[in-house]
Short mmCIF file of C-alpha atoms in Angstrom, two decimals:
data_model
loop_
_atom_site.label_atom_id
_atom_site.label_comp_id
_atom_site.label_asym_id
_atom_site.label_seq_id
_atom_site.Cartn_x
_atom_site.Cartn_y
_atom_site.Cartn_z
CA MET A 22 0.00 0.00 0.00
CA ALA A 23 1.36 3.46 -0.89
CA PRO A 24 2.68 5.58 2.05
CA LEU A 25 0.16 8.33 1.30
CA GLN A 26 -2.68 5.82 1.48
CA ILE A 27 -1.47 4.54 4.84
CA ILE A 28 -1.19 8.08 6.23
CA GLY A 29 -4.63 8.98 4.91
CA ARG A 30 -6.24 5.94 6.48
CA ILE A 31 -4.50 6.55 9.81
CA LEU A 32 -5.71 10.17 9.85
CA LEU A 33 -9.24 9.07 8.95
CA LEU A 34 -9.26 6.45 11.74
CA THR A 35 -7.95 8.99 14.26
CA LEU A 36 -10.62 11.52 13.29
CA LEU A 37 -13.38 8.92 13.63
CA LEU A 38 -12.10 7.86 17.05
CA THR A 39 -11.95 11.50 18.20
CA ARG A 40 -15.51 12.13 17.08
CA ALA A 41 -16.72 8.92 18.71
CA GLN A 42 -15.16 9.91 22.01
CA SER A 43 -16.73 13.38 21.91
CA GLU A 44 -20.25 12.26 20.98
CA PRO A 45 -22.65 11.69 23.91
CA ALA A 46 -24.38 8.37 24.32
CA ALA A 47 -27.84 8.17 22.82
CA THR A 48 -29.37 7.65 26.25
CA SER A 49 -28.16 7.83 29.80
CA VAL A 50 -28.97 5.52 32.67
CA SER A 51 -30.80 8.29 34.51
CA ALA A 52 -32.98 8.93 31.46
CA THR A 53 -34.50 5.46 31.77
CA ILE A 54 -35.56 5.76 35.40
CA ASN A 55 -39.24 6.32 36.07
CA LEU A 56 -39.94 8.52 39.06
CA ALA A 57 -42.61 7.44 41.51
CA PRO A 58 -45.19 9.99 42.68
CA PRO A 59 -43.78 12.46 45.25
CA PRO A 60 -43.81 10.96 48.76
CA ALA A 61 -45.93 12.22 51.60
CA PRO A 62 -44.34 14.75 53.98
CA ILE A 63 -41.86 12.87 56.18
CA ALA A 64 -38.69 13.60 58.09
CA PRO A 65 -35.80 14.73 55.83
CA THR A 66 -34.28 11.88 53.87
CA ALA A 67 -30.63 11.52 52.95
CA ALA A 68 -31.17 13.24 49.63
CA ILE A 69 -34.13 14.96 47.96
CA LEU A 70 -33.88 14.22 44.26
CA LYS A 71 -34.70 16.61 41.48
CA SER A 72 -36.98 15.90 38.57
CA LEU A 73 -35.82 13.50 35.89
CA GLU A 74 -33.87 15.19 33.11
CA GLY A 75 -30.64 13.30 32.42
CA SER A 76 -28.90 16.24 30.79
CA CYS A 77 -26.76 18.99 32.30
CA ARG A 78 -27.78 21.88 30.06
CA TYR A 79 -24.45 23.50 29.14
CA HIS A 80 -22.19 20.45 29.34
CA PRO A 81 -20.17 20.49 26.08
CA GLY A 82 -20.39 16.72 25.65
CA GLY A 83 -24.16 16.63 26.10
CA GLY A 84 -26.06 14.32 28.42
CA SER A 85 -25.34 14.03 32.11
CA CYS A 86 -22.01 15.06 33.64
CA PRO A 87 -18.87 12.93 33.15
CA GLU A 88 -17.08 11.20 36.01
CA HIS A 89 -14.21 13.69 36.17
CA ALA A 90 -16.68 16.63 36.49
CA PRO A 91 -19.57 14.76 38.11
CA CYS A 92 -21.78 17.43 39.69
CA CYS A 93 -24.32 19.48 37.73
CA LEU A 94 -25.25 22.94 39.03
CA ASN A 95 -27.07 25.63 37.04
CA GLY A 96 -26.53 23.57 33.89
CA TYR A 97 -22.73 23.25 34.28
CA CYS A 98 -20.53 20.32 35.33
CA SER A 99 -17.64 20.45 37.80
CA ASP A 100 -15.92 18.52 40.57
CA ASP A 101 -15.77 21.69 42.66
CA PRO A 102 -17.41 20.84 46.04
CA ARG A 103 -19.75 23.83 45.63
CA TYR A 104 -21.32 22.16 42.59
CA CYS A 105 -21.92 19.01 44.62
CA SER A 106 -23.61 20.93 47.44
CA THR A 107 -26.91 22.86 47.60
CA GLY A 108 -28.55 23.12 44.18
CA CYS A 109 -26.70 20.11 42.73
CA GLU A 110 -28.95 18.22 40.29
CA PRO A 111 -28.69 14.47 41.01
CA LYS A 112 -30.52 13.35 37.87
CA ASN A 113 -28.19 15.39 35.66
CA SER A 114 -24.95 14.48 37.44
CA TRP A 115 -22.63 11.53 36.86
CA LYS A 116 -24.50 9.60 39.56
CA GLU A 117 -27.23 10.71 41.91
CA SER A 118 -24.79 10.16 44.78
CA SER A 119 -22.32 12.60 43.16
CA CYS A 120 -24.38 15.31 44.86
CA PHE A 121 -24.02 15.75 48.59
CA PRO A 122 -27.17 14.86 50.53
CA GLN A 123 -29.20 17.59 52.18
CA ALA A 124 -27.89 18.31 55.67
CA PHE A 125 -30.42 17.72 58.45
CA CYS A 126 -31.62 20.67 60.49
CA SER A 127 -29.72 21.50 63.68
CA ASN A 128 -30.87 23.64 66.62
CA ILE A 129 -28.83 26.81 66.73
CA HIS A 130 -28.78 30.26 68.30
CA GLU A 131 -26.50 32.64 66.40
CA ASP A 132 -25.82 36.16 67.70
CA PHE A 133 -23.24 36.91 64.97
CA ASN A 134 -20.30 37.52 67.29
CA GLN A 135 -18.22 34.90 65.48
CA PRO A 136 -20.56 33.35 62.91
CA ARG A 137 -19.53 30.42 60.76
CA LEU A 138 -20.28 32.21 57.50
CA ALA A 139 -18.75 31.21 54.16
CA SER A 140 -18.87 32.87 50.79
CA SER A 141 -20.46 30.77 48.07
CA LYS A 142 -17.09 31.03 46.29
CA THR A 143 -15.25 29.32 49.16
CA PHE A 144 -17.91 27.07 50.68
CA ASN A 145 -16.74 23.45 50.55
CA GLY A 146 -20.20 22.02 51.04
CA ASN A 147 -19.58 20.95 54.65
CA PRO A 148 -22.44 22.05 56.98
CA TYR A 149 -20.39 21.02 60.02
CA GLN A 150 -17.87 23.76 59.26
CA TYR A 151 -20.30 26.51 58.23
CA ASP A 152 -23.83 27.43 59.31
CA PHE A 153 -24.49 30.06 56.65
CA THR A 154 -23.38 30.96 53.13
CA THR A 155 -23.59 34.09 51.03
CA ASP A 156 -25.40 32.67 48.02
CA TYR A 157 -25.43 35.81 45.92
CA ASN A 158 -23.17 38.88 45.82
CA ALA A 159 -20.86 38.04 48.72
CA GLU A 160 -19.44 41.59 48.54
CA GLY A 161 -22.75 42.86 49.90
CA VAL A 162 -22.55 40.81 53.11
CA SER A 163 -20.58 41.74 56.23
CA ILE A 164 -20.45 41.22 60.00
CA GLN A 165 -20.20 44.48 61.94
CA ASP A 166 -20.98 45.24 65.59
CA SER A 167 -22.23 41.67 66.06
CA LYS A 168 -24.80 42.18 63.32
CA LEU A 169 -25.27 40.40 60.02
CA LYS A 170 -25.53 43.20 57.44
CA ILE A 171 -26.84 42.48 53.96
CA SER A 172 -26.65 45.44 51.65
CA MET A 173 -27.85 46.53 48.22
CA LYS A 174 -26.03 49.10 46.08
CA LEU A 175 -26.65 50.36 42.59
CA ASP A 176 -25.61 47.78 40.00
CA ARG A 177 -23.30 48.99 37.25
CA ILE A 178 -25.35 47.03 34.71
CA PRO A 179 -28.91 48.19 33.83
CA ASN A 180 -31.60 45.54 34.06
CA SER A 181 -33.46 43.96 31.14
CA TYR A 182 -35.85 46.94 31.12
CA GLY A 183 -32.93 49.33 30.59
CA ARG A 184 -33.34 50.82 34.07
CA PRO A 185 -30.76 51.30 36.81
CA GLN A 186 -31.35 48.67 39.48
CA GLY A 187 -29.89 47.66 42.81
CA LEU A 188 -27.70 44.61 43.21
CA GLY A 189 -29.01 42.73 46.23
CA SER A 190 -27.57 39.94 48.35
CA VAL A 191 -28.74 36.68 49.92
CA VAL A 192 -27.56 34.73 52.98
CA SER A 193 -28.77 31.14 53.48
CA SER A 194 -28.49 28.42 56.09
CA THR A 195 -26.42 25.42 55.05
CA ARG A 196 -28.92 23.01 56.60
CA PHE A 197 -32.48 22.16 55.62
CA MET A 198 -35.45 22.43 57.96
CA GLN A 199 -38.68 20.48 57.65
CA TYR A 200 -40.98 22.03 60.26
CA GLY A 201 -39.84 23.89 63.34
CA LYS A 202 -39.52 27.44 64.66
CA VAL A 203 -37.28 30.21 63.29
CA LYS A 204 -36.99 33.54 65.08
CA ALA A 205 -34.81 36.47 64.03
CA ARG A 206 -34.38 40.02 65.26
CA ILE A 207 -34.30 42.21 62.14
CA LYS A 208 -34.06 45.82 61.08
CA THR A 209 -35.32 46.01 57.51
CA GLY A 210 -33.65 48.00 54.74
CA SER A 211 -36.94 49.07 53.14
CA SER A 212 -36.46 52.80 53.59
CA SER A 213 -37.26 53.66 49.95
CA PRO A 214 -40.05 52.59 47.61
CA GLY A 215 -38.98 49.48 45.73
CA VAL A 216 -36.63 48.04 48.35
CA VAL A 217 -37.71 44.55 49.46
CA SER A 218 -36.38 43.00 52.69
CA ALA A 219 -37.00 39.27 53.04
CA PHE A 220 -36.86 36.60 55.76
CA ILE A 221 -37.94 33.29 54.24
CA ILE A 222 -37.89 29.50 54.38
CA ARG A 223 -37.52 28.16 50.85
CA ASN A 224 -36.23 25.38 48.60
CA GLU A 225 -35.56 25.45 44.86
CA ASP A 226 -37.06 22.02 44.28
CA PRO A 227 -39.95 21.48 44.52
CA GLY A 228 -40.29 25.21 45.26
CA ASP A 229 -42.04 25.44 48.63
CA GLU A 230 -41.75 28.75 50.48
CA ILE A 231 -42.91 30.53 53.64
CA ASP A 232 -41.92 34.18 54.00
CA PHE A 233 -41.91 37.52 55.69
CA GLU A 234 -41.39 40.48 53.34
CA VAL A 235 -41.39 44.22 53.95
CA VAL A 236 -41.58 46.46 50.88
CA GLY A 237 -40.51 50.08 50.71
CA ARG A 238 -43.93 51.16 49.49
CA ASP A 239 -45.06 50.80 53.13
CA PRO A 240 -42.38 49.75 55.66
CA THR A 241 -44.99 49.76 58.45
CA GLU A 242 -46.67 46.71 56.92
CA ALA A 243 -45.53 43.08 57.12
CA GLN A 244 -46.41 40.89 54.17
CA THR A 245 -46.67 37.15 54.79
CA ASN A 246 -46.97 34.47 52.17
CA PHE A 247 -46.58 30.80 51.38
CA TYR A 248 -46.07 28.96 48.09
CA TYR A 249 -46.49 25.32 47.14
CA ARG A 250 -44.27 23.76 44.48
CA THR A 251 -43.22 26.86 42.56
CA PRO A 252 -39.71 26.14 41.22
CA PRO A 253 -37.69 29.07 39.81
CA ASP A 254 -38.42 28.14 36.20
CA MET A 255 -42.20 28.06 36.64
CA PRO A 256 -43.97 30.61 34.40
CA THR A 257 -45.31 33.47 36.50
CA ASP A 258 -48.82 33.02 35.13
CA LEU A 259 -48.93 29.56 36.75
CA ILE A 260 -47.85 30.73 40.21
CA ASP A 261 -50.58 31.02 42.84
CA TYR A 262 -50.22 34.46 44.45
CA SER A 263 -53.47 34.21 46.41
CA ASN A 264 -51.87 33.12 49.69
CA THR A 265 -50.56 36.58 50.59
CA GLY A 266 -51.44 38.30 53.84
CA LYS A 267 -50.82 41.93 54.85
CA GLN A 268 -50.60 43.01 58.48
CA LEU A 269 -50.18 46.61 59.64
CA LEU A 270 -47.54 46.87 62.38
CA ASN A 271 -47.92 50.58 63.26
CA THR A 272 -44.15 50.96 63.37
CA ASN A 273 -41.52 51.73 60.75
CA THR A 274 -39.56 48.49 60.42
CA ALA A 275 -36.63 50.30 58.75
CA LEU A 276 -35.96 52.43 61.85
CA ASP A 277 -35.59 49.82 64.57
CA PHE A 278 -35.19 46.09 65.29
CA HIS A 279 -38.18 43.78 65.74
CA ASP A 280 -38.55 40.04 66.37
CA TYR A 281 -39.96 38.08 63.44
CA GLU A 282 -40.89 34.43 63.88
CA ILE A 283 -42.19 31.66 61.63
CA GLU A 284 -43.61 28.62 63.40
CA TRP A 285 -44.02 25.93 60.74
CA MET A 286 -45.66 22.69 61.81
CA PRO A 287 -47.15 19.76 59.86
CA GLU A 288 -50.68 21.06 60.49
CA TYR A 289 -50.28 24.85 60.70
CA ILE A 290 -48.11 27.94 60.14
CA LEU A 291 -47.92 30.93 62.49
CA TRP A 292 -46.31 34.28 61.69
CA LYS A 293 -45.34 36.40 64.71
CA VAL A 294 -43.92 39.89 65.19
CA ASP A 295 -42.57 40.82 68.63
CA ASP A 296 -44.08 37.57 69.98
CA LYS A 297 -47.58 38.47 68.78
CA VAL A 298 -49.30 36.20 66.25
CA ILE A 299 -50.25 38.30 63.23
CA ARG A 300 -51.41 35.47 60.96
CA HIS A 301 -52.14 31.75 61.00
CA VAL A 302 -52.83 29.14 58.29
CA PHE A 303 -54.08 25.60 58.89
CA ARG A 304 -53.08 22.85 56.50
CA ASN A 305 -56.59 21.37 56.27
CA GLU A 306 -57.90 24.76 55.12
CA THR A 307 -55.49 25.12 52.19
CA LYS A 308 -56.43 24.29 48.60
CA ASP A 309 -56.44 20.76 47.23
CA ASP A 310 -53.66 19.66 44.94
CA ALA A 311 -54.25 17.61 41.80
CA SER A 312 -52.15 14.70 43.08
CA ILE A 313 -53.04 11.90 45.49
CA ASP A 314 -51.01 11.06 48.57
CA PRO A 315 -50.09 7.36 48.09
CA ALA A 316 -49.64 6.90 51.84
CA THR A 317 -53.21 7.94 52.70
CA GLY A 318 -55.01 7.69 49.38
CA GLN A 319 -56.31 11.19 49.94
CA THR A 320 -55.88 14.35 47.89
CA ARG A 321 -52.78 16.33 48.80
CA LYS A 322 -53.04 19.83 50.17
CA ARG A 323 -51.22 22.78 48.62
CA TYR A 324 -49.27 23.26 51.83
CA PRO A 325 -45.47 23.66 52.03
CA SER A 326 -44.07 20.44 53.43
CA SER A 327 -40.61 19.76 51.94
CA PRO A 328 -37.23 20.50 53.60
CA ALA A 329 -36.05 24.06 52.97
CA ARG A 330 -33.28 26.50 53.86
CA ILE A 331 -33.64 29.68 55.89
CA GLN A 332 -32.68 32.83 54.01
CA PHE A 333 -32.29 36.58 54.49
CA GLY A 334 -32.13 38.90 51.51
CA ILE A 335 -32.63 42.34 50.05
CA TRP A 336 -33.53 43.15 46.44
CA ASP A 337 -34.82 45.91 44.21
CA GLY A 338 -38.43 45.41 43.14
CA GLY A 339 -39.11 49.02 42.16
CA GLN A 340 -37.20 48.97 38.87
CA GLY A 341 -38.48 45.68 37.54
CA SER A 342 -41.68 44.61 35.80
CA GLU A 343 -44.79 46.75 36.07
CA GLY A 344 -46.56 44.35 38.44
CA THR A 345 -43.58 43.90 40.76
CA ALA A 346 -42.88 47.64 40.82
CA ALA A 347 -46.48 48.42 41.72
CA TRP A 348 -46.29 45.90 44.57
CA ALA A 349 -42.92 47.04 45.95
CA GLY A 350 -43.29 50.75 45.24
CA THR A 351 -41.60 52.68 42.46
CA PRO A 352 -39.24 54.15 41.54
CA THR A 353 -36.45 53.03 43.84
CA ASP A 354 -34.40 56.04 44.91
CA TRP A 355 -31.00 55.82 43.22
CA SER A 356 -30.46 59.59 43.06
CA LYS A 357 -27.17 59.17 44.94
CA PRO A 358 -24.54 56.98 43.21
CA ASP A 359 -23.29 55.73 46.60
CA GLN A 360 -26.78 54.99 47.94
CA ASN A 361 -26.84 51.88 50.12
CA TYR A 362 -29.83 49.94 51.53
CA GLU A 363 -29.19 47.42 54.28
CA ILE A 364 -31.09 44.74 56.18
CA GLN A 365 -29.54 43.93 59.57
CA VAL A 366 -29.97 40.75 61.62
CA ASP A 367 -29.16 40.86 65.34
CA TYR A 368 -29.67 37.14 65.99
CA ILE A 369 -31.39 34.04 64.69
CA ASP A 370 -32.76 31.13 66.71
CA ILE A 371 -33.61 27.84 64.97
CA GLN A 372 -35.55 25.05 66.69
CA CYS A 373 -35.98 21.94 64.53
CA TYR A 374 -39.02 19.68 64.50
CA TYR A 375 -36.78 16.90 63.14
CA PRO A 376 -33.30 17.49 64.60
CA GLY A 377 -30.41 16.10 62.61
CA ASN A 378 -27.66 13.66 63.47
CA GLU A 379 -24.54 15.59 64.49
CA THR A 380 -22.03 13.27 62.83
CA GLN A 381 -18.83 15.01 61.76
CA ILE A 382 -18.24 12.89 58.65
CA TRP A 383 -18.97 14.88 55.52
CA PRO A 384 -19.86 14.03 52.88
CA PRO A 385 -21.33 10.70 54.02
CA LEU A 386 -19.61 7.63 52.62
CA GLY A 387 -20.49 7.10 48.97
CA TYR A 388 -21.41 10.73 48.18
CA GLY A 389 -19.50 13.37 46.24
CA PRO A 390 -16.85 13.16 43.47
CA THR A 391 -15.02 9.86 43.09
CA LYS A 392 -11.73 11.74 42.70
CA ILE A 393 -10.77 14.57 45.02
CA HIS A 394 -8.13 17.23 44.38
CA ASP A 395 -7.31 20.65 45.81
CA GLY A 396 -8.12 22.64 42.70
CA PRO A 397 -7.95 25.09 41.15
CA TYR A 398 -11.37 24.48 39.65
CA PHE A 399 -13.07 26.07 36.67
CA THR A 400 -16.52 27.09 37.86
CA PRO A 401 -18.67 28.52 35.06
CA GLY A 402 -22.14 29.76 35.89
CA LEU A 403 -21.17 30.26 39.53
CA ASP A 404 -18.35 32.78 39.81
CA ASN A 405 -19.46 35.01 36.91
CA ARG A 406 -22.98 36.24 37.59
CA ASN A 407 -23.29 37.68 34.07
CA GLY A 408 -22.96 34.22 32.58
CA HIS A 409 -19.98 34.90 30.32
CA ASP A 410 -18.18 31.72 31.38
CA THR A 411 -18.67 28.61 29.27
CA GLY A 412 -17.56 25.02 29.61
CA ASP A 413 -16.97 23.04 32.77
CA SER A 414 -14.13 21.68 34.84
CA PHE A 415 -12.57 19.96 31.83
CA TYR A 416 -10.18 22.86 32.21
CA ASN A 417 -9.58 25.50 34.82
CA GLU A 418 -8.75 29.17 34.84
CA GLN A 419 -4.97 28.75 34.80
CA GLU A 420 -3.14 29.61 31.59
CA ASN A 421 -2.03 26.07 30.84
CA GLY A 422 -4.60 24.38 33.01
CA VAL A 423 -6.02 21.32 31.31
CA HIS A 424 -8.00 19.51 33.97
CA PRO A 425 -5.87 16.66 35.38
CA TYR A 426 -8.58 14.03 34.78
CA VAL A 427 -9.32 14.84 31.14
CA PRO A 428 -7.70 12.91 28.29
CA PHE A 429 -6.50 15.02 25.38
CA TYR A 430 -9.27 13.85 23.06
CA LYS A 431 -12.00 14.84 25.58
CA ASN A 432 -10.84 18.40 26.09
CA PRO A 433 -13.51 20.61 24.46
CA LYS A 434 -10.97 23.37 23.85
CA LEU A 435 -8.97 20.99 21.66
CA MET A 436 -11.65 18.83 20.05
CA ILE A 437 -12.86 21.35 17.48
CA PRO A 438 -9.47 22.71 16.31
CA THR A 439 -8.04 19.18 16.24
CA GLY A 440 -10.97 17.96 14.17
CA CYS A 441 -10.58 20.90 11.77
CA LEU A 442 -6.86 20.23 11.33
CA MET A 443 -7.46 16.55 10.71
CA GLY A 444 -10.21 17.35 8.25
CA PHE A 445 -7.91 19.71 6.36
CA ALA A 446 -5.17 17.08 6.38
CA LEU A 447 -7.58 14.52 4.93
CA VAL A 448 -8.54 16.91 2.12
CA VAL A 449 -4.86 17.49 1.27
CA VAL A 450 -4.03 13.79 1.41
CA GLY A 451 -7.09 12.94 -0.66
CA THR A 452 -6.18 15.53 -3.31
CA VAL A 453 -2.61 14.27 -3.53
CA GLU A 454 -3.85 10.69 -3.83
CA VAL A 455 -6.25 11.59 -6.67
CA VAL A 456 -3.47 13.38 -8.57
CA ARG A 457 -1.13 10.42 -8.06
CA ARG A 458 -3.69 7.92 -9.36
CA ARG A 459 -4.40 10.02 -12.44
CA ARG A 460 -0.70 10.15 -13.25
CA LEU A 461 -0.42 6.38 -12.82
CA SER A 462 -3.37 5.80 -15.15
CA LYS A 463 -1.78 7.98 -17.81
CA VAL A 464 1.46 6.08 -17.53
CA ARG A 465 -0.33 2.73 -17.91
CA TRP A 466 -2.27 3.82 -21.01
CA SER A 467 0.62 5.60 -22.69
#
C-alpha cells in the first residue's frame, strides 16, 4: 500500500475515534428511570432528588455530567465541592450520589459575634464547618458590631428593562429544615419605595416557600406568604399568588429592630412579630392539589411540606416589571450613586421539628466526586454572575490548566481545532492521492 494511502487511512481512523469519544451516548442511565409519585411529607431523607432530566444543560459533551466533572449545578458540570452541594442536580450528574445529601436541620442560636459564614465562592459544602453561606453577591454581606448586614447598592449594569437597578444579596443556612420554629431580630432595609427586605424558608425544588417580606412602598406593613411547588423556572402566570397576607404593624420596620418568627408545623403555620401572632394558616384549610397522597389515598393539600433552607435577603423590586414595581413601590431612589440599603440581623434562633444527626463525617460515605483534588477548579455559571463563562471543569482558569482528569481527546478546547486540522489534512491527502492515481493511469495507457 502506498505511504500516502497509509497516512490517509491513519488520519481518517484517528478523526473517527476522536468524534466517537466526543459524541454523547444516545441515552443515559438516569434517562431510563421512572420517578414514583412524590412521597408524603416525612422527616428529611438523605437526599431529595430533582426531577428527571438526564442532561446537564451546558455540558459540552451533552447528556449528564462525566465522572471527572460529576456534579451538575445551574446547567454546568464540575468537581468543585460547591457544585456538589446545595442546588446540585442528582438526575443530571454523573451519579445521583455525586451530589451531597441535604444536611439535616440543627438547633442553633447565632448572635453573629463569630458566625460560621462562608462565601459561596469558598464554601466546601460541609455544613459542620459553616452554618451560613452568602449565596449571591458576597461583597454585599458583612459582619459588623455583632450584626449580620446584607446590603444593596446600585448595579453597574442596567436591568433587562434598561433601568438602573440595585444589586441585592442573599444569605442562606447550610442546613435544611422540615418544620420547626425560626426567630430572628431584624431591622429592615426598606427605607425607599422598591426596596424589598426578606426573611424566608424556601427550597428550589420542589419550590415550597414561607416568607416575611417588607416592601418600601409601606415599611410599616408586614407581608406574609406561602407557596407550594413553585420552582424558579415556573412561568409566572402559573404561580398562585393568592396566599398573601398583609398586616399593619404601626411601626416603621426600617428604623428599629423587631422580632420576626415563623412557626411551621405539619398542620399549621404561624407568623409572629414581637411575639404576637399576626397570621395563621391551617393545612386542612389550604387548597387541594391535583395529586393523590399514596400513603393515605387522599388528595394532597397545597401546603409547604418539603425540607427548605432559611434565608435573608434584600432586592430591588421598584425597577423591575410593572406588576412587581407596583407591589414594591416605584421608583427606587438611586439619586445618589453611593446609595446603600441594608437589612440587619441581630440574631437568629432555629428550633428543629426533626433534629439532625450531628455526625462530623462529611460528605457521608459514597457521596461526592469519586476523585478529590485541591483545585484550582473552573466554575462557570457560579463565579461570573453575568454568565460569560462557558464550559466546565474539563479545564480550569490557569493559563495552561487542562484539567488533570481529562484525556487530550476529551478536552472541548482541543476537540474542534483538532478535528478541523485533521479534516484539512484529509482533504490534502485525498487531493494528492487523486493526482497520483491520475498520473499512474496515464502512464499505464501511454
